[in-house]
Short mmCIF file of C-alpha atoms in Angstrom, two decimals:
data_model
loop_
_atom_site.label_atom_id
_atom_site.label_comp_id
_atom_site.label_asym_id
_atom_site.label_seq_id
_atom_site.Cartn_x
_atom_site.Cartn_y
_atom_site.Cartn_z
CA MET A 7 -27.13 -4.29 -0.81
CA VAL A 8 -23.90 -3.39 0.55
CA PHE A 9 -23.25 -0.30 2.08
CA PRO A 10 -19.40 0.96 3.17
CA THR A 11 -18.21 1.88 5.90
CA PHE A 12 -17.50 5.39 6.54
CA ARG A 13 -13.50 3.95 6.78
CA SER A 14 -13.77 3.12 3.20
CA LEU A 15 -15.69 5.65 2.28
CA VAL A 16 -12.75 8.00 3.42
CA LEU A 17 -10.68 6.50 1.87
CA LEU A 18 -12.29 6.25 -1.66
CA LEU A 19 -12.92 10.68 -0.99
CA ALA A 20 -8.96 10.85 0.03
CA LEU A 21 -8.55 8.40 -3.51
CA THR A 22 -10.62 10.22 -5.47
CA GLY A 23 -8.85 14.46 -3.74
CA GLN A 24 -13.09 15.71 -2.23
CA ALA A 25 -11.38 14.88 0.99
CA GLY A 26 -10.43 17.84 1.40
CA ALA A 27 -6.41 20.33 0.34
CA ALA A 28 -4.35 17.19 2.54
CA THR A 29 -1.54 17.53 3.33
CA LEU A 30 0.87 15.44 4.25
CA ARG A 31 3.96 16.43 6.47
CA ILE A 32 7.53 15.17 6.15
CA MET A 33 10.64 15.57 8.66
CA GLN A 34 13.81 14.67 7.57
CA SER A 35 17.28 14.63 8.60
CA GLU A 36 19.12 18.08 6.32
CA PRO A 37 18.09 20.39 4.10
CA PRO A 38 17.31 19.92 0.18
CA ARG A 39 20.84 20.89 -0.97
CA SER A 40 19.59 21.37 -4.79
CA MET A 41 16.23 21.69 -6.56
CA ASP A 42 18.71 20.41 -9.95
CA PRO A 43 18.99 16.90 -10.08
CA ALA A 44 22.24 16.83 -11.07
CA ASP A 45 23.36 18.81 -9.01
CA GLN A 46 23.16 16.32 -6.56
CA THR A 47 24.26 13.62 -4.85
CA ALA A 48 21.88 13.01 -1.73
CA THR A 49 20.15 10.71 -0.84
CA PHE A 50 17.58 13.14 1.39
CA THR A 51 17.64 16.31 -1.52
CA ALA A 52 16.70 13.05 -3.75
CA SER A 53 13.37 12.52 -1.79
CA VAL A 54 12.49 15.86 -2.57
CA LEU A 55 13.03 15.84 -5.53
CA ASP A 56 11.37 12.88 -5.98
CA PRO A 57 7.57 14.26 -6.55
CA MET A 58 8.61 17.14 -9.45
CA TYR A 59 10.36 15.33 -11.47
CA GLU A 60 10.95 11.77 -14.09
CA GLY A 61 12.94 10.09 -15.92
CA LEU A 62 12.99 7.11 -18.95
CA VAL A 63 12.65 4.07 -15.88
CA ARG A 64 12.74 3.90 -12.53
CA MET A 65 13.83 1.59 -9.26
CA LEU A 66 11.40 0.11 -7.42
CA PRO A 67 12.17 -0.59 -3.75
CA ASP A 68 12.56 -4.00 -4.83
CA GLY A 69 15.67 -3.66 -6.96
CA ARG A 70 13.37 -3.79 -10.24
CA ILE A 71 13.54 -0.86 -13.47
CA VAL A 72 9.92 -0.03 -14.50
CA PRO A 73 9.62 2.64 -17.12
CA ARG A 74 9.00 5.65 -16.31
CA LEU A 75 8.71 8.74 -19.30
CA ALA A 76 10.24 5.57 -21.25
CA LEU A 77 7.51 3.22 -22.35
CA SER A 78 9.89 1.14 -23.34
CA TRP A 79 13.40 0.00 -24.94
CA THR A 80 15.71 -2.13 -27.17
CA THR A 81 19.60 -2.54 -27.40
CA SER A 82 21.73 -3.86 -30.24
CA PRO A 83 23.39 -6.54 -30.27
CA ASP A 84 27.01 -5.64 -29.00
CA GLY A 85 25.13 -2.87 -25.86
CA LEU A 86 26.31 0.62 -27.39
CA ASP A 87 23.30 1.37 -28.04
CA TRP A 88 20.04 1.98 -26.50
CA ARG A 89 16.59 2.89 -28.22
CA PHE A 90 14.35 4.43 -25.53
CA ILE A 91 10.02 5.54 -26.97
CA LEU A 92 9.38 8.01 -25.64
CA ARG A 93 6.07 8.70 -23.51
CA PRO A 94 3.36 10.59 -25.55
CA GLY A 95 1.26 13.74 -23.80
CA VAL A 96 3.63 14.37 -21.04
CA ARG A 97 4.39 18.17 -20.00
CA PHE A 98 6.82 20.18 -18.51
CA HIS A 99 5.02 21.93 -15.33
CA ASP A 100 6.27 25.26 -17.54
CA GLY A 101 4.11 23.78 -20.39
CA THR A 102 6.71 22.41 -22.58
CA ILE A 103 5.63 18.98 -24.77
CA LEU A 104 7.91 16.32 -24.14
CA THR A 105 9.70 15.33 -27.04
CA PRO A 106 12.90 13.42 -28.00
CA THR A 107 14.55 16.88 -29.17
CA VAL A 108 14.31 18.15 -26.14
CA ALA A 109 14.71 14.97 -23.84
CA ALA A 110 18.43 14.87 -25.91
CA GLN A 111 19.06 18.54 -24.28
CA SER A 112 17.99 17.51 -20.70
CA PHE A 113 20.52 14.79 -20.93
CA ALA A 114 23.19 17.23 -22.63
CA ARG A 115 23.01 19.22 -20.28
CA LEU A 116 23.61 16.23 -18.01
CA LEU A 117 27.16 15.29 -20.10
CA SER A 118 28.11 19.00 -21.13
CA ALA A 119 31.70 18.82 -18.98
CA THR A 120 31.50 22.49 -18.04
CA SER A 121 27.71 22.15 -16.36
CA GLY A 122 30.11 22.22 -13.51
CA LEU A 123 27.09 19.55 -12.08
CA VAL A 124 27.98 17.75 -9.40
CA GLY A 125 26.51 15.18 -9.92
CA ALA A 126 27.07 14.42 -13.14
CA GLY A 127 30.26 13.48 -13.66
CA HIS A 128 29.75 9.10 -13.50
CA TYR A 129 26.99 9.82 -16.74
CA GLY A 130 29.74 11.15 -19.03
CA THR A 131 32.18 8.27 -18.44
CA ILE A 132 29.61 6.15 -19.81
CA ILE A 133 27.57 8.12 -22.50
CA ALA A 134 29.21 9.30 -24.85
CA SER A 135 26.28 11.11 -26.81
CA VAL A 136 22.01 11.05 -26.70
CA ARG A 137 20.18 11.75 -29.91
CA PRO A 138 16.96 12.39 -31.08
CA ASP A 139 16.48 9.32 -33.69
CA GLY A 140 12.53 9.93 -34.39
CA PRO A 141 9.52 9.03 -31.68
CA ALA A 142 12.76 7.88 -29.95
CA LEU A 143 15.49 8.26 -28.09
CA LEU A 144 18.61 6.84 -28.97
CA VAL A 145 21.55 6.30 -26.06
CA HIS A 146 25.09 5.82 -27.10
CA LEU A 147 27.79 4.12 -24.53
CA SER A 148 31.36 5.03 -24.78
CA ARG A 149 31.30 0.90 -23.72
CA PRO A 150 29.62 -1.86 -22.63
CA TYR A 151 27.40 -0.66 -19.32
CA ALA A 152 26.31 -3.84 -17.32
CA PHE A 153 24.02 -1.20 -14.81
CA LEU A 154 23.03 0.95 -17.47
CA LEU A 155 18.64 1.59 -16.70
CA GLN A 156 20.26 1.32 -12.68
CA LEU A 157 22.51 4.91 -13.70
CA LEU A 158 19.59 6.73 -15.77
CA ALA A 159 16.62 6.05 -13.07
CA GLY A 160 18.92 7.89 -10.40
CA ALA A 161 18.08 11.08 -9.63
CA GLN A 162 20.88 12.91 -11.98
CA ALA A 163 19.50 12.31 -14.82
CA ASP A 164 15.92 13.25 -14.32
CA LEU A 165 14.99 15.15 -17.32
CA VAL A 166 14.16 18.81 -16.91
CA SER A 167 12.70 21.89 -18.82
CA PRO A 168 15.30 23.23 -21.48
CA ALA A 169 13.97 26.45 -20.74
CA ALA A 170 14.77 26.43 -17.16
CA ALA A 171 17.98 25.26 -17.40
CA ARG A 172 18.98 28.35 -20.20
CA ALA A 173 17.00 30.55 -17.41
CA GLY A 174 20.02 29.02 -14.51
CA THR A 175 16.72 28.77 -12.25
CA LEU A 176 16.69 24.60 -11.84
CA GLY A 177 19.04 25.37 -8.51
CA ARG A 178 15.77 27.24 -6.61
CA ILE A 179 12.96 26.65 -8.56
CA PRO A 180 12.16 22.57 -10.21
CA VAL A 181 10.92 21.95 -13.37
CA GLY A 182 9.79 18.37 -14.11
CA THR A 183 7.10 16.81 -15.28
CA GLY A 184 6.46 14.74 -12.18
CA PRO A 185 2.94 14.22 -10.63
CA TYR A 186 4.20 17.16 -7.89
CA ARG A 187 4.86 21.09 -8.85
CA PHE A 188 7.18 22.85 -7.31
CA VAL A 189 5.16 26.38 -4.50
CA THR A 190 8.26 27.52 -2.52
CA TRP A 191 11.65 26.94 -0.63
CA LYS A 192 11.86 28.85 2.66
CA SER A 193 15.80 27.73 2.38
CA SER A 194 15.80 27.31 6.49
CA ASP A 195 12.54 26.20 6.56
CA TYR A 196 10.56 24.06 4.57
CA VAL A 197 9.43 22.74 0.88
CA GLU A 198 6.09 22.65 -0.61
CA GLU A 199 4.45 20.50 -3.43
CA GLU A 200 1.38 21.36 -4.97
CA ARG A 201 -0.53 18.07 -7.25
CA ASN A 202 0.14 18.73 -10.77
CA PRO A 203 -3.64 18.78 -12.28
CA ASP A 204 -1.54 18.25 -15.68
CA TYR A 205 0.21 15.26 -15.01
CA TRP A 206 0.31 12.11 -17.64
CA GLY A 207 0.08 9.51 -14.93
CA PRO A 208 -2.26 8.07 -11.82
CA ARG A 209 -3.27 11.54 -9.76
CA PRO A 210 -1.68 11.37 -6.74
CA ALA A 211 -4.11 11.43 -3.53
CA ILE A 212 -2.44 13.46 -1.30
CA ASP A 213 -3.19 17.34 -2.68
CA ARG A 214 0.55 18.75 -0.88
CA LEU A 215 3.58 17.58 0.23
CA ARG A 216 5.47 19.86 2.93
CA TRP A 217 9.16 18.85 3.82
CA SER A 218 10.36 19.93 6.92
CA TRP A 219 14.20 18.90 8.16
CA SER A 220 16.33 19.00 11.18
CA PRO A 221 19.69 17.24 13.22
CA GLU A 222 18.42 17.03 15.86
CA ALA A 223 16.95 13.32 16.65
CA SER A 224 15.01 14.61 20.12
CA VAL A 225 13.56 17.37 17.82
CA MET A 226 12.09 14.88 15.17
CA ASN A 227 11.04 12.45 17.90
CA MET A 228 8.87 15.31 19.49
CA ALA A 229 7.73 16.40 16.37
CA LEU A 230 6.11 13.16 15.83
CA ARG A 231 4.61 12.22 18.41
CA THR A 232 3.28 15.79 18.71
CA GLY A 233 1.49 15.36 14.89
CA GLU A 234 3.42 18.23 14.41
CA ILE A 235 4.49 16.12 11.30
CA ASP A 236 3.23 13.46 9.60
CA VAL A 237 6.83 11.15 8.48
CA ALA A 238 10.00 11.30 10.26
CA VAL A 239 12.84 9.79 8.07
CA PRO A 240 16.03 8.55 8.84
CA PHE A 241 13.93 8.09 12.32
CA PRO A 242 16.63 8.29 14.87
CA ALA A 243 17.22 4.40 16.11
CA LEU A 244 16.96 5.90 19.56
CA PHE A 245 13.79 5.99 19.46
CA ALA A 246 12.51 3.76 17.85
CA SER A 247 11.65 1.08 19.74
CA ARG A 248 10.18 3.23 21.78
CA LEU A 249 6.99 3.33 19.26
CA GLY A 250 6.08 0.80 20.41
CA ASP A 251 3.76 2.85 23.67
CA ALA A 252 2.43 5.00 20.64
CA PRO A 253 -0.81 3.38 18.90
CA PHE A 254 -1.45 6.08 16.56
CA LEU A 255 2.07 5.44 15.41
CA ARG A 256 3.93 2.75 12.83
CA LEU A 257 7.99 1.78 12.33
CA GLN A 258 8.75 0.80 8.34
CA GLN A 259 11.98 -0.81 8.81
CA GLN A 260 13.79 -2.52 6.27
CA PRO A 261 17.68 -3.51 5.75
CA GLY A 262 19.61 -0.14 4.80
CA ALA A 263 22.53 0.25 2.02
CA ALA A 264 23.50 3.97 2.90
CA ILE A 265 27.59 3.19 4.06
CA TYR A 266 28.74 5.45 6.90
CA PHE A 267 32.12 5.99 6.88
CA VAL A 268 35.22 8.46 6.91
CA ALA A 269 36.56 10.04 3.92
CA LEU A 270 40.52 10.27 4.49
CA ASN A 271 42.68 13.21 2.64
CA THR A 272 44.92 10.86 0.28
CA ARG A 273 47.17 13.79 -0.18
CA LEU A 274 47.80 15.07 2.87
CA PRO A 275 50.40 14.10 5.40
CA PRO A 276 50.22 11.62 7.68
CA LEU A 277 47.13 9.91 5.67
CA ASN A 278 48.90 9.29 2.43
CA ASP A 279 50.79 6.98 4.15
CA PRO A 280 49.18 3.80 4.31
CA HIS A 281 49.91 2.55 7.63
CA VAL A 282 47.83 5.51 8.91
CA ARG A 283 45.14 4.48 6.80
CA HIS A 284 45.42 0.63 8.38
CA ALA A 285 46.07 2.42 11.83
CA LEU A 286 43.15 4.74 11.98
CA SER A 287 40.58 0.95 10.56
CA LEU A 288 42.63 -0.74 12.90
CA ALA A 289 41.50 1.74 16.06
CA THR A 290 38.15 1.63 15.06
CA ASP A 291 35.20 -1.05 16.62
CA ARG A 292 32.83 -1.14 14.28
CA PRO A 293 30.51 -2.92 16.46
CA ALA A 294 30.49 -0.41 19.20
CA LEU A 295 29.22 1.99 17.17
CA VAL A 296 26.28 -0.25 15.86
CA ALA A 297 25.55 -1.14 19.90
CA ALA A 298 25.76 2.93 20.94
CA LEU A 299 24.92 4.97 17.90
CA LEU A 300 22.39 2.31 16.23
CA HIS A 301 21.09 1.08 19.66
CA GLY A 302 21.36 -2.35 17.54
CA PHE A 303 19.44 -1.34 13.63
CA GLY A 304 21.91 -1.43 11.24
CA GLU A 305 26.10 -3.61 11.24
CA PRO A 306 28.88 -3.31 10.73
CA ASP A 307 30.73 -2.68 7.78
CA CYS A 308 33.26 -4.85 6.54
CA GLY A 309 34.13 -3.49 3.93
CA PRO A 310 33.36 -0.57 1.09
CA LEU A 311 30.63 -2.46 -0.09
CA PRO A 312 26.90 -1.93 2.31
CA PRO A 313 26.40 -5.92 3.56
CA ALA A 314 23.26 -5.87 0.60
CA THR A 315 25.93 -6.65 -1.84
CA LEU A 316 27.93 -9.06 -2.14
CA GLY A 317 27.32 -9.72 1.57
CA CYS A 318 30.21 -9.60 4.56
CA GLY A 319 32.33 -12.57 4.58
CA GLN A 320 31.81 -12.60 0.50
CA ALA A 321 33.53 -9.48 -0.63
CA THR A 322 35.73 -9.08 2.74
CA PRO A 323 35.51 -10.34 6.16
CA ALA A 324 34.95 -8.80 9.64
CA LEU A 325 37.24 -5.49 9.65
CA PRO A 326 38.92 -6.27 13.08
CA HIS A 327 39.41 -4.17 15.98
CA ASP A 328 42.64 -4.21 17.57
CA PRO A 329 44.06 -0.66 18.84
CA ALA A 330 48.21 -1.95 20.24
CA ARG A 331 48.61 -3.37 16.15
CA ALA A 332 47.47 -0.04 15.50
CA ARG A 333 49.81 1.87 17.93
CA ALA A 334 52.88 -0.44 16.68
CA LEU A 335 51.95 0.73 12.74
CA LEU A 336 51.93 4.31 13.74
CA ALA A 337 55.48 2.70 14.77
CA LYS A 338 55.90 1.66 11.77
CA ALA A 339 55.19 4.59 10.26
CA GLY A 340 57.28 7.06 12.31
CA LEU A 341 54.75 8.21 14.72
CA PRO A 342 55.97 6.57 17.89
CA HIS A 343 53.64 9.33 20.10
CA GLY A 344 50.28 9.25 17.40
CA PHE A 345 49.39 12.39 14.95
CA ALA A 346 47.02 14.99 15.37
CA LEU A 347 43.79 14.45 12.66
CA SER A 348 41.33 17.64 12.35
CA VAL A 349 37.56 15.95 10.70
CA ALA A 350 34.58 18.38 9.53
CA VAL A 351 31.30 17.31 10.43
CA GLN A 352 26.93 18.12 10.23
CA GLU A 353 25.39 18.07 13.35
CA PRO A 354 23.81 14.96 12.33
CA GLU A 355 27.70 12.85 12.27
CA GLU A 356 28.35 14.82 15.23
CA PRO A 357 28.51 11.77 18.18
CA ILE A 358 29.63 9.28 15.73
CA ALA A 359 33.25 11.93 15.26
CA GLU A 360 32.88 11.70 19.20
CA ALA A 361 32.55 8.18 19.19
CA LEU A 362 35.29 8.08 16.88
CA GLN A 363 38.29 10.51 18.98
CA ALA A 364 37.44 8.54 21.99
CA MET A 365 38.57 5.16 20.16
CA TRP A 366 41.32 6.26 18.01
CA ALA A 367 42.28 8.28 21.40
CA GLN A 368 43.40 4.84 22.20
CA ALA A 369 45.97 4.41 20.03
CA GLY A 370 47.87 8.09 19.79
CA ILE A 371 44.78 9.62 17.41
CA ARG A 372 43.69 13.00 18.81
CA LEU A 373 41.17 13.83 16.83
CA SER A 374 39.97 17.17 16.62
CA ILE A 375 35.80 18.04 15.15
CA ARG A 376 34.93 20.83 13.51
CA ARG A 377 31.02 20.88 13.58
CA LEU A 378 29.49 23.29 10.65
CA GLU A 379 26.15 23.91 9.20
CA ALA A 380 24.90 21.90 6.71
CA GLY A 381 26.08 24.35 3.26
CA VAL A 382 28.95 25.90 5.05
CA TRP A 383 29.83 21.51 5.38
CA VAL A 384 29.46 20.68 1.64
CA ASP A 385 32.01 23.81 0.33
CA ALA A 386 34.45 22.26 2.77
CA ALA A 387 33.28 18.21 1.78
CA PHE A 388 34.13 18.85 -1.30
CA ALA A 389 37.00 21.15 -2.01
CA GLY A 390 40.04 20.16 -3.88
CA PRO A 391 42.90 19.17 -2.29
CA ALA A 392 44.47 22.35 -2.69
CA ALA A 393 41.90 24.31 -0.40
CA LYS A 394 41.53 21.09 1.98
CA GLN A 395 46.03 21.80 2.02
CA GLN A 396 45.68 24.56 3.47
CA ALA A 397 42.76 24.48 5.58
CA ARG A 398 44.35 21.50 7.24
CA LEU A 399 41.53 18.97 6.61
CA GLY A 400 42.14 15.86 7.21
CA ALA A 401 39.24 13.91 7.48
CA VAL A 402 35.01 13.91 6.61
CA ILE A 403 32.07 12.38 8.00
CA THR A 404 29.57 11.46 5.14
CA SER A 405 28.11 8.87 4.14
CA TRP A 406 26.98 7.22 0.65
CA ALA A 407 24.05 4.77 -1.45
CA ALA A 408 23.88 3.08 -4.14
CA PRO A 409 21.61 -0.07 -4.04
CA PHE A 410 21.87 -2.83 -5.52
CA VAL A 411 24.89 -1.78 -8.07
CA PRO A 412 28.28 -1.55 -7.44
CA ASP A 413 29.80 0.63 -9.70
CA LEU A 414 27.60 3.21 -8.33
CA GLN A 415 28.76 2.64 -5.10
CA LEU A 416 32.61 2.85 -5.96
CA ARG A 417 33.68 4.46 -8.81
CA PRO A 418 32.29 7.67 -7.71
CA LEU A 419 34.31 7.07 -4.24
CA PHE A 420 37.60 5.62 -4.92
CA ALA A 421 38.06 6.90 -9.18
CA GLY A 422 40.51 9.15 -9.93
CA ARG A 423 38.08 10.21 -12.34
CA SER A 424 35.24 11.03 -9.13
CA GLU A 425 37.48 13.39 -7.00
CA ALA A 426 36.51 16.54 -5.46
CA PRO A 427 35.10 18.96 -5.89
CA ALA A 428 34.14 17.13 -9.40
CA GLY A 429 32.98 13.59 -7.21
CA ALA A 430 32.04 12.54 -4.86
CA ASN A 431 35.73 10.85 -3.82
CA LEU A 432 36.18 14.09 -0.89
CA GLY A 433 39.52 11.99 -0.26
CA PHE A 434 41.42 12.06 -3.64
CA PHE A 435 41.99 8.36 -3.05
CA SER A 436 43.76 7.16 -6.05
CA ASP A 437 44.78 4.30 -7.92
CA PRO A 438 45.61 3.44 -12.02
CA ALA A 439 44.53 -0.12 -11.75
CA LEU A 440 42.33 0.17 -9.89
CA ASP A 441 40.30 2.29 -11.71
CA GLN A 442 40.74 -0.15 -14.21
CA ALA A 443 39.14 -2.54 -12.76
CA MET A 444 36.59 -1.14 -12.13
CA ALA A 445 36.05 -0.30 -15.38
CA ASP A 446 36.29 -3.37 -16.80
CA ALA A 447 34.70 -4.56 -13.74
CA ALA A 448 31.33 -2.62 -15.35
CA ARG A 449 31.33 -3.91 -18.30
CA THR A 450 31.78 -7.18 -17.39
CA LEU A 451 27.74 -8.69 -18.63
CA ASP A 452 27.70 -11.77 -16.81
CA ALA A 453 26.44 -11.84 -13.43
CA THR A 454 28.66 -14.14 -12.29
CA ALA A 455 31.83 -13.42 -13.30
CA ARG A 456 30.80 -9.46 -12.57
CA ASP A 457 30.55 -10.60 -8.80
CA ALA A 458 34.13 -12.01 -8.70
CA LEU A 459 35.34 -8.91 -9.90
CA TYR A 460 33.76 -7.06 -7.39
CA ARG A 461 34.83 -9.06 -4.48
CA ASP A 462 37.96 -8.85 -5.57
CA ILE A 463 38.10 -4.50 -5.75
CA ALA A 464 36.74 -5.11 -2.98
CA ARG A 465 39.50 -6.42 -0.85
CA ARG A 466 42.33 -4.23 -2.58
CA LEU A 467 39.82 -1.09 -1.94
CA ASP A 468 40.15 -2.12 1.99
CA ALA A 469 44.35 -4.00 1.74
CA ALA A 470 44.78 0.38 0.52
CA ALA A 471 42.13 1.33 3.59
CA ALA A 472 40.90 4.06 1.28
CA HIS A 473 38.58 4.97 3.40
CA ILE A 474 37.12 4.17 6.62
CA SER A 475 33.41 2.53 6.31
CA LEU A 476 31.77 2.15 9.98
CA TYR A 477 28.98 0.76 9.13
CA THR A 478 25.24 0.61 7.68
CA PRO A 479 22.16 1.79 9.55
CA SER A 480 18.55 -0.25 8.69
CA ASP A 481 16.43 2.35 7.24
CA LEU A 482 14.27 3.32 9.63
CA VAL A 483 10.93 5.32 8.55
CA ALA A 484 8.45 6.35 11.03
CA HIS A 485 4.72 7.90 10.46
CA ALA A 486 1.00 8.24 12.06
CA SER A 487 -0.88 4.81 12.13
CA ARG A 488 -3.26 7.01 9.25
CA VAL A 489 -0.32 7.30 6.97
CA SER A 490 0.36 4.67 4.34
CA GLY A 491 2.07 3.09 0.57
CA LEU A 492 5.63 4.82 1.44
CA ALA A 493 8.03 3.52 -0.40
CA VAL A 494 11.72 3.52 0.50
CA LEU A 495 14.37 3.16 -1.42
CA PRO A 496 17.42 1.01 0.36
CA GLY A 497 19.49 3.38 1.73
CA GLY A 498 16.37 5.45 3.16
CA GLU A 499 15.54 7.59 -0.07
CA LEU A 500 11.26 8.20 0.09
CA GLN A 501 9.52 7.84 -3.19
CA LEU A 502 5.72 9.61 -2.73
CA ASP A 503 3.50 9.11 -5.54
CA GLN A 504 1.42 6.02 -4.20
CA ALA A 505 0.95 7.55 -0.42
CA ILE A 506 -2.47 7.78 1.43
CA MET A 507 -3.34 9.97 3.81
CA THR A 508 -6.93 8.83 6.24
CA GLY A 509 -8.63 10.50 9.19
CA PRO A 510 -7.98 13.66 10.04
CA PRO A 511 -5.14 14.31 12.01
#
């Protein structure tokens, strides 16, 4: 007879929920922006929401799309109609039964032109209507779209309870169908979620999730080392190489997909002049940023697409660093003595701004830094042209990740329809010809032809200096060795439904 080991017994108890109330404690670098999946576009907000919400399909870390609330789907020959068979026996956390009518109501809210939802903009340009079709949900597109399944896998398309949506409480109290349900959100401290006893699928191994946040690298590092937390993401590159001296900790590292960039206010002189924007790009030493700020855990950007998407050298060559040429371009633009520029940052991005301040000074650019608390920063970054003009805000430093999908990396940041405050085009860049090119590429179903179109678009955006691409960090997730089963999407979003903890803290 073979007897189980103590370790296997602990694992078995964790998997069957008999090992006590296990809580996985996760610290991120920023707080969630909303509990409404459609009213946010932030990677680390999506991580907090993912355990509580589900969409029709899900994207795995390797880019595969798998069924979630949809069991299967079919498409019409012209690619305009998609019919999704919904999973039976699914209930929202408030008891509402998932039906095609309920799913259609969730999409109607997302697609409404008057919803004002931050993450909704791109969906309305692609999806014309969603309606029940017997036991299925029929999604009708305004035009063929090569990335529909990836779009539907986005957090913004997660299905929400119609009752909660009508009550207007989703921003604070999430109501989805996921394996975890909401417990509490102490805005300045933490979010707690507990296992959903009525979940339709496999029961998660961990009873509770507790999310906290700190923008300070040293705080995150110390919290992990002292056992105050179990998972830290994104783990600061400054401390990543030092984890080897702690045998009870592990580091997961993978190529990233989040581009860090400077969104330039193209409505504010002199930034409306492409020569000036090019000068800023030439004054930026990207390899030095990677060495100093990422400690080698990342790659310099070569343009508006991350290195993993089409790849540097394929879409565009490496972006040069040439302060002398930057000064010459400024002189050509009538600014021989440079100019002053203000940038809004959150605390985690302040070191980027300080490094750029020193680099750009060599070209005569005087950068002033406005460090803002998270909520204030969101208001400033997503303000419209008039508000930014009044505030004399010339730039915003932020990041964006849309793994595997060039369209979702480009159109939200550069299309005219995505202009803030309605979308994430924070610098109000506008080029109708490029808008059309991006639309044409997204409807091109042949992958080889589509990649060629995106390479050309990337070159044209670089030529316009639409924004200043900086670098793409590696995805770094540090965790206690007793934690396993963490899945990380390129860009850093966590998927925790397969996470396991073995042994005591």
